[in-house]
Coordinates of C-alpha atoms in Angstrom, one line a residue:
S550 CA -17.1 -155.9 -52.3
A551 CA -14.9 -153.6 -54.1
S552 CA -17.5 -150.9 -55.0
D553 CA -18.3 -150.3 -50.8
L554 CA -15.5 -149.8 -49.4
A555 CA -14.4 -146.9 -48.0
P556 CA -12.0 -143.9 -49.2
T557 CA -8.5 -143.7 -47.6
V558 CA -7.3 -140.2 -46.5
A559 CA -3.6 -140.1 -46.0
G560 CA -2.5 -136.1 -46.0
A561 CA -4.1 -134.0 -48.3
A562 CA -5.3 -136.9 -50.5
V563 CA -8.0 -139.6 -50.9
Y564 CA -7.7 -143.2 -52.1
A565 CA -10.3 -144.8 -53.2
T566 CA -10.1 -147.8 -56.1
S567 CA -13.2 -148.8 -58.2
T568 CA -14.6 -152.0 -59.2
D569 CA -12.5 -153.1 -61.7
G570 CA -9.7 -152.2 -60.3
G571 CA -8.6 -148.6 -60.6
I572 CA -7.1 -146.6 -57.9
H573 CA -7.5 -143.3 -58.3
A574 CA -5.9 -140.2 -55.5
F575 CA -7.8 -137.1 -55.4
H576 CA -6.1 -134.0 -54.2
S577 CA -8.2 -132.2 -51.2
S578 CA -8.5 -129.5 -53.5
G579 CA -9.6 -131.7 -56.5
D580 CA -7.2 -132.4 -59.2
S581 CA -6.7 -135.7 -60.0
K582 CA -3.4 -137.2 -57.9
L583 CA -2.9 -140.3 -59.8
R584 CA -4.6 -143.0 -61.8
A585 CA -3.2 -146.8 -61.6
K586 CA -4.7 -150.4 -62.8
I587 CA -4.5 -153.6 -60.8
D588 CA -5.2 -156.5 -62.8
E589 CA -8.9 -157.7 -60.2
P590 CA -11.2 -155.5 -57.7
A591 CA -9.7 -155.1 -54.5
S592 CA -10.8 -156.4 -51.8
A593 CA -10.8 -154.0 -49.1
P594 CA -9.7 -149.9 -49.0
P595 CA -6.0 -149.0 -50.1
A596 CA -3.0 -148.5 -46.6
I597 CA -1.3 -145.3 -47.7
S598 CA 2.6 -145.4 -45.6
K599 CA 5.7 -144.0 -47.3
G600 CA 5.2 -142.9 -50.8
R601 CA 2.9 -146.6 -51.1
V602 CA -0.4 -147.8 -52.3
Y603 CA -0.5 -151.4 -50.9
V604 CA -4.1 -152.3 -52.5
P605 CA -5.2 -155.8 -51.4
G606 CA -7.0 -158.0 -54.6
Q607 CA -10.4 -160.1 -54.2
K608 CA -8.2 -162.9 -56.0
G609 CA -5.7 -163.5 -54.0
R610 CA -2.8 -161.3 -54.7
M611 CA -1.6 -158.9 -53.0
Y612 CA -0.7 -155.2 -55.1
V613 CA 2.0 -152.2 -53.8
L614 CA 2.0 -149.2 -56.0
D615 CA 3.8 -146.0 -55.4
A616 CA 2.4 -142.9 -54.8
A617 CA 3.5 -140.4 -56.3
T618 CA 3.3 -142.3 -60.0
G619 CA 0.7 -145.7 -59.8
G620 CA 3.5 -148.2 -60.9
T621 CA 3.6 -151.0 -59.4
L622 CA 6.6 -151.4 -56.7
W623 CA 5.6 -155.2 -55.7
T624 CA 3.2 -158.2 -55.6
D625 CA 2.1 -161.2 -53.9
S626 CA -0.2 -163.5 -55.7
E627 CA 0.8 -166.8 -53.1
Y628 CA -2.2 -165.5 -51.1
A629 CA -5.0 -169.4 -51.5
E630 CA -7.6 -166.5 -51.2
R631 CA -9.0 -162.9 -50.9
V632 CA -6.6 -160.6 -49.0
G633 CA -8.6 -158.5 -46.2
F634 CA -6.5 -156.5 -44.0
A635 CA -3.3 -154.2 -43.9
D636 CA -1.0 -151.9 -41.9
F637 CA 1.8 -150.6 -41.4
S638 CA 4.0 -150.1 -39.1
P639 CA 5.8 -146.1 -38.4
D640 CA 9.4 -148.0 -39.8
G641 CA 7.4 -149.0 -43.3
T642 CA 7.2 -152.1 -42.7
L643 CA 3.8 -154.4 -43.7
A644 CA 2.0 -156.8 -42.1
T645 CA -2.0 -158.5 -43.9
T646 CA -4.3 -161.2 -43.3
S647 CA -6.3 -162.1 -45.8
S648 CA -8.8 -165.1 -45.9
D649 CA -6.5 -168.0 -46.0
G650 CA -5.4 -167.5 -42.1
C651 CA -1.5 -166.1 -42.9
L652 CA -0.8 -164.2 -41.3
R653 CA 2.5 -162.2 -43.8
V654 CA 4.8 -159.1 -42.7
Y655 CA 7.2 -157.9 -45.4
T656 CA 10.1 -155.2 -45.3
A657 CA 9.1 -151.9 -45.9
E658 CA 11.1 -153.2 -49.2
G659 CA 9.0 -156.2 -49.9
R660 CA 10.3 -159.1 -48.4
L661 CA 8.8 -161.8 -47.1
V662 CA 10.4 -162.3 -43.0
F663 CA 7.1 -163.4 -41.9
R664 CA 4.6 -166.1 -43.1
S665 CA 2.2 -168.5 -40.4
E666 CA -0.8 -169.9 -40.2
Y667 CA -3.1 -168.6 -37.5
P668 CA -4.7 -171.7 -36.1
P669 CA -1.3 -173.3 -36.3
R670 CA -2.1 -177.2 -37.2
S671 CA 1.1 -179.7 -36.9
D672 CA 1.1 -180.3 -40.5
P673 CA 2.3 -177.5 -42.3
G674 CA 1.9 -177.1 -45.7
L675 CA 2.9 -174.9 -48.6
A676 CA -0.6 -173.9 -48.6
C677 CA -2.4 -171.5 -46.0
R678 CA -5.4 -172.9 -44.0
G679 CA -6.5 -171.5 -41.2
S680 CA -8.9 -169.4 -39.6
A681 CA -9.7 -166.7 -42.0
L682 CA -8.6 -163.9 -40.4
G683 CA -9.2 -160.3 -39.3
G684 CA -7.7 -156.9 -38.6
V685 CA -4.8 -156.7 -38.1
R686 CA -2.8 -153.7 -36.7
F687 CA 0.6 -152.9 -35.1
S688 CA 1.1 -150.6 -32.5
P689 CA 1.7 -147.0 -32.5
D690 CA 4.9 -147.2 -31.4
G691 CA 6.1 -150.7 -34.0
R692 CA 6.6 -153.1 -31.2
F693 CA 3.9 -154.9 -31.2
L694 CA 0.8 -155.9 -33.5
A695 CA -2.5 -157.7 -32.8
F696 CA -4.9 -159.2 -35.6
G697 CA -8.1 -160.8 -34.9
L698 CA -10.2 -164.0 -36.6
Q699 CA -13.2 -164.0 -37.6
D700 CA -14.8 -167.3 -36.6
R701 CA -14.4 -167.2 -33.0
V702 CA -13.7 -164.0 -30.3
E703 CA -9.9 -163.7 -30.2
I704 CA -7.2 -161.9 -30.9
V705 CA -3.5 -161.9 -30.9
V706 CA -0.8 -160.4 -30.1
M707 CA 2.5 -159.9 -31.4
D708 CA 6.3 -158.9 -30.6
V709 CA 7.9 -157.2 -33.9
K710 CA 11.1 -157.5 -33.2
S711 CA 10.9 -161.7 -32.8
L712 CA 8.1 -162.4 -34.7
S713 CA 6.6 -164.8 -31.5
I714 CA 3.2 -164.8 -29.9
V715 CA 3.0 -162.8 -26.3
N716 CA -0.5 -163.0 -26.1
R717 CA -4.0 -164.5 -26.6
L718 CA -7.0 -162.1 -25.6
R719 CA -10.3 -163.0 -25.1
V720 CA -13.2 -160.7 -26.3
N721 CA -16.7 -161.3 -24.2
E722 CA -18.8 -159.3 -26.4
P723 CA -20.1 -161.9 -29.5
A724 CA -20.6 -159.6 -31.5
Q725 CA -16.7 -158.2 -32.0
R726 CA -15.0 -160.8 -34.6
S727 CA -12.5 -158.5 -35.4
L728 CA -10.1 -155.4 -34.7

């Protein structure tokens, strides 16, 4: 639940979510730095990059807020299910995974540049109906993107420039389900 989410540390600030959709940031001195609110409880801890706060929603929306003001920079409400994980590349590109089985990649400005369900199906429709996806992470240099699946022990690695799959890794540890 949202009340069980770990806080996120970014520089000298700690960001946390509350069960009513509140987003709070505190300076390491203890002073309140930011108070904002989204329309639903968060489904994962916030991610922070280049002055932006990404907050995934439990009802299928994703929010990106200005870290200084708390104002909404952009949202995406096209998720069919809970938004699960997010990561920023060094250049500010955002990747998200969700329970609807879609991997989404956005430019730093919020433009959706890639949306694909995994595993792919032969009759792609508007709504994603793939396997629930797990964690997503960019490589430190931003060249590769990896995501896990929650229903099998598989990690998919993509080339960020071409947005194509370069490897599928089978994990031999049955307890490993995601990144």
